[in-house]
Amino acid sequence: SCLVGSEMCIRDSMKTFRFFATLLVIALCAGFTSCSDDDEEENSVEISLANLQGTWDMIKCYGWEYDDNNQKENWTEDVSGEYIFFEDTDGNGGYSDGSHTYYFASSINGNKLILRDSGWLAGKSITITKLTKTELHITATDENSEENYEMIKR
């Protein structure tokens, strides 16, 4: 309240204005910082056979399965030298374990990769969990196990 004089009233109004202006600047800075796009979202591409085309080197493989005592057991596997490839946009491709190549025909349904005529991941539901121009992650599951593959494009 401005009881002492007009100068004091103006000074108090200026302090209040600066206080709220400072709060506004802080709020705007926090807002802009929290609204920045996630790099993964920027780099992700549409899940399609065209975007899968090429060779994908496996860099990591891990998962779980039930052992003989029906206990869930986690595992990791060295996948050095293993890769998958998609030759064309018709879905023809294969998986190589370094010594043998398993050819397949494939199609896409949403984020699901459907492999036909393949000895690799037969009977499993395969989900593409990440696809960018340089990275491909898939998860293959059935009622007894889960396999996760992380790959980079050659």
mmCIF file of C-alpha atoms in Angstrom:
data_model
loop_
_atom_site.group_PDB
_atom_site.id
_atom_site.type_symbol
_atom_site.label_atom_id
_atom_site.label_comp_id
_atom_site.label_asym_id
_atom_site.label_seq_id
_atom_site.Cartn_x
_atom_site.Cartn_y
_atom_site.Cartn_z
ATOM 1 C CA SER A 1 0.000 0.000 0.000
ATOM 2 C CA CYS A 2 1.201 3.475 -0.890
ATOM 3 C CA LEU A 3 0.853 5.508 2.251
ATOM 4 C CA VAL A 4 4.055 7.602 2.315
ATOM 5 C CA GLY A 5 4.100 9.284 -1.047
ATOM 6 C CA SER A 6 3.969 8.939 -4.787
ATOM 7 C CA GLU A 7 7.698 8.195 -5.097
ATOM 8 C CA MET A 8 7.435 5.228 -2.747
ATOM 9 C CA CYS A 9 4.373 4.022 -4.624
ATOM 10 C CA ILE A 10 6.261 4.146 -7.959
ATOM 11 C CA ARG A 11 9.299 2.361 -6.424
ATOM 12 C CA ASP A 12 7.112 -0.434 -5.014
ATOM 13 C CA SER A 13 5.352 -0.816 -8.355
ATOM 14 C CA MET A 14 8.715 -1.119 -10.150
ATOM 15 C CA LYS A 15 9.925 -3.781 -7.666
ATOM 16 C CA THR A 16 6.749 -5.761 -8.191
ATOM 17 C CA PHE A 17 7.067 -5.429 -11.966
ATOM 18 C CA ARG A 18 10.731 -6.622 -11.899
ATOM 19 C CA PHE A 19 9.814 -9.542 -9.664
ATOM 20 C CA PHE A 20 7.063 -10.756 -12.004
ATOM 21 C CA ALA A 21 9.191 -10.097 -15.100
ATOM 22 C CA THR A 22 11.976 -12.229 -13.581
ATOM 23 C CA LEU A 23 9.501 -15.011 -12.806
ATOM 24 C CA LEU A 24 8.208 -14.877 -16.358
ATOM 25 C CA VAL A 25 11.730 -15.151 -17.813
ATOM 26 C CA ILE A 26 12.523 -18.137 -15.560
ATOM 27 C CA ALA A 27 9.263 -19.844 -16.506
ATOM 28 C CA LEU A 28 9.901 -19.305 -20.235
ATOM 29 C CA CYS A 29 13.465 -20.660 -19.979
ATOM 30 C CA ALA A 30 12.253 -23.751 -18.137
ATOM 31 C CA GLY A 31 9.482 -24.230 -20.685
ATOM 32 C CA PHE A 32 11.800 -24.049 -23.685
ATOM 33 C CA THR A 33 14.272 -26.426 -22.061
ATOM 34 C CA SER A 34 11.628 -29.054 -21.338
ATOM 35 C CA CYS A 35 10.130 -28.827 -24.826
ATOM 36 C CA SER A 36 13.257 -29.831 -26.723
ATOM 37 C CA ASP A 37 12.711 -32.844 -29.002
ATOM 38 C CA ASP A 38 14.184 -36.180 -28.089
ATOM 39 C CA ASP A 39 17.006 -37.194 -30.460
ATOM 40 C CA GLU A 40 15.557 -40.695 -30.907
ATOM 41 C CA GLU A 41 12.223 -39.310 -32.026
ATOM 42 C CA GLU A 42 13.928 -37.022 -34.527
ATOM 43 C CA ASN A 43 16.004 -39.871 -35.974
ATOM 44 C CA SER A 44 13.303 -42.533 -36.097
ATOM 45 C CA VAL A 45 11.958 -43.478 -39.494
ATOM 46 C CA GLU A 46 8.746 -45.157 -40.624
ATOM 47 C CA ILE A 47 8.780 -48.912 -40.157
ATOM 48 C CA SER A 48 8.707 -50.173 -43.747
ATOM 49 C CA LEU A 49 10.547 -52.681 -45.908
ATOM 50 C CA ALA A 50 12.074 -49.775 -47.826
ATOM 51 C CA ASN A 51 13.630 -48.393 -44.608
ATOM 52 C CA LEU A 52 14.867 -51.870 -43.611
ATOM 53 C CA GLN A 53 16.622 -52.425 -46.935
ATOM 54 C CA GLY A 54 20.355 -53.009 -46.513
ATOM 55 C CA THR A 55 22.633 -54.953 -44.172
ATOM 56 C CA TRP A 56 22.351 -54.670 -40.378
ATOM 57 C CA ASP A 57 25.302 -55.853 -38.257
ATOM 58 C CA MET A 58 24.347 -57.287 -34.880
ATOM 59 C CA ILE A 59 26.100 -55.614 -31.970
ATOM 60 C CA LYS A 60 24.155 -56.947 -28.993
ATOM 61 C CA CYS A 61 21.920 -59.920 -28.199
ATOM 62 C CA TYR A 62 20.294 -60.649 -24.845
ATOM 63 C CA GLY A 63 17.132 -62.131 -23.444
ATOM 64 C CA TRP A 64 15.640 -64.737 -21.154
ATOM 65 C CA GLU A 65 14.231 -68.249 -21.287
ATOM 66 C CA TYR A 66 12.864 -70.806 -18.884
ATOM 67 C CA ASP A 67 15.378 -73.445 -17.806
ATOM 68 C CA ASP A 68 14.653 -77.154 -17.121
ATOM 69 C CA ASN A 69 13.328 -76.265 -13.635
ATOM 70 C CA ASN A 70 10.924 -73.678 -15.120
ATOM 71 C CA GLN A 71 13.033 -70.835 -13.681
ATOM 72 C CA LYS A 72 13.485 -67.677 -15.753
ATOM 73 C CA GLU A 73 17.112 -67.395 -16.786
ATOM 74 C CA ASN A 74 18.674 -64.231 -18.307
ATOM 75 C CA TRP A 75 21.366 -64.571 -20.920
ATOM 76 C CA THR A 76 23.571 -62.593 -23.301
ATOM 77 C CA GLU A 77 25.192 -63.859 -26.477
ATOM 78 C CA ASP A 78 28.208 -62.780 -28.509
ATOM 79 C CA VAL A 79 26.860 -61.910 -31.970
ATOM 80 C CA SER A 80 30.110 -60.703 -33.527
ATOM 81 C CA GLY A 81 30.029 -61.321 -37.272
ATOM 82 C CA GLU A 82 26.273 -61.987 -37.369
ATOM 83 C CA TYR A 83 23.952 -59.842 -39.469
ATOM 84 C CA ILE A 84 20.611 -59.670 -41.218
ATOM 85 C CA PHE A 85 19.949 -58.184 -44.625
ATOM 86 C CA PHE A 86 16.978 -57.094 -46.664
ATOM 87 C CA GLU A 87 17.766 -57.272 -50.382
ATOM 88 C CA ASP A 88 14.794 -55.353 -51.708
ATOM 89 C CA THR A 89 11.508 -53.700 -50.833
ATOM 90 C CA ASP A 90 9.689 -57.002 -51.460
ATOM 91 C CA GLY A 91 11.056 -58.313 -48.157
ATOM 92 C CA ASN A 92 13.545 -60.868 -49.463
ATOM 93 C CA GLY A 93 16.519 -61.224 -47.165
ATOM 94 C CA GLY A 94 18.327 -63.407 -44.711
ATOM 95 C CA TYR A 95 20.171 -63.916 -41.450
ATOM 96 C CA SER A 96 23.817 -64.972 -41.318
ATOM 97 C CA ASP A 97 25.436 -66.440 -38.215
ATOM 98 C CA GLY A 98 28.857 -66.161 -39.853
ATOM 99 C CA SER A 99 28.928 -69.696 -41.233
ATOM 100 C CA HIS A 100 25.380 -70.289 -42.510
ATOM 101 C CA THR A 101 22.788 -68.019 -44.102
ATOM 102 C CA TYR A 102 19.080 -68.559 -43.455
ATOM 103 C CA TYR A 103 17.060 -66.901 -46.202
ATOM 104 C CA PHE A 104 13.575 -65.549 -45.590
ATOM 105 C CA ALA A 105 10.689 -63.672 -47.108
ATOM 106 C CA SER A 106 9.295 -60.941 -44.873
ATOM 107 C CA SER A 107 6.528 -58.430 -44.534
ATOM 108 C CA ILE A 108 5.574 -55.647 -42.130
ATOM 109 C CA ASN A 109 2.333 -55.285 -40.193
ATOM 110 C CA GLY A 110 2.514 -52.129 -38.045
ATOM 111 C CA ASN A 111 5.642 -52.611 -35.932
ATOM 112 C CA LYS A 112 5.638 -56.398 -36.470
ATOM 113 C CA LEU A 113 8.183 -58.076 -38.730
ATOM 114 C CA ILE A 114 6.761 -61.292 -40.169
ATOM 115 C CA LEU A 115 9.342 -63.804 -41.406
ATOM 116 C CA ARG A 116 8.271 -66.640 -43.692
ATOM 117 C CA ASP A 117 10.258 -69.658 -44.821
ATOM 118 C CA SER A 118 12.975 -68.991 -42.230
ATOM 119 C CA GLY A 119 14.896 -71.188 -39.837
ATOM 120 C CA TRP A 120 15.791 -68.071 -37.857
ATOM 121 C CA LEU A 121 13.342 -67.011 -35.113
ATOM 122 C CA ALA A 122 10.772 -69.528 -36.390
ATOM 123 C CA GLY A 123 7.532 -69.457 -34.412
ATOM 124 C CA LYS A 124 8.337 -66.193 -32.631
ATOM 125 C CA SER A 125 6.478 -62.902 -32.683
ATOM 126 C CA ILE A 126 8.975 -60.257 -33.841
ATOM 127 C CA THR A 127 8.517 -56.599 -32.889
ATOM 128 C CA ILE A 128 10.618 -53.749 -34.251
ATOM 129 C CA THR A 129 11.235 -51.656 -31.131
ATOM 130 C CA LYS A 130 13.517 -49.050 -32.739
ATOM 131 C CA LEU A 131 14.268 -48.068 -36.324
ATOM 132 C CA THR A 132 16.414 -45.114 -37.339
ATOM 133 C CA LYS A 133 18.533 -44.606 -40.440
ATOM 134 C CA THR A 134 21.433 -46.290 -38.604
ATOM 135 C CA GLU A 135 19.900 -48.493 -35.865
ATOM 136 C CA LEU A 136 17.494 -51.416 -35.764
ATOM 137 C CA HIS A 137 16.283 -53.108 -32.569
ATOM 138 C CA ILE A 138 13.995 -56.127 -32.600
ATOM 139 C CA THR A 139 12.443 -58.298 -29.905
ATOM 140 C CA ALA A 140 11.403 -61.876 -30.672
ATOM 141 C CA THR A 141 9.091 -63.594 -28.185
ATOM 142 C CA ASP A 142 7.124 -66.742 -27.580
ATOM 143 C CA GLU A 143 5.583 -68.121 -24.392
ATOM 144 C CA ASN A 144 8.936 -69.514 -23.178
ATOM 145 C CA SER A 145 11.518 -66.916 -24.165
ATOM 146 C CA GLU A 146 12.482 -63.445 -25.353
ATOM 147 C CA GLU A 147 15.399 -62.488 -27.607
ATOM 148 C CA ASN A 148 16.524 -58.867 -28.135
ATOM 149 C CA TYR A 149 18.778 -57.860 -31.008
ATOM 150 C CA GLU A 150 20.452 -54.476 -31.436
ATOM 151 C CA MET A 151 21.941 -53.738 -34.853
ATOM 152 C CA ILE A 152 23.653 -50.967 -36.758
ATOM 153 C CA LYS A 153 23.470 -50.388 -40.500
ATOM 154 C CA ARG A 154 26.565 -51.046 -42.602
#
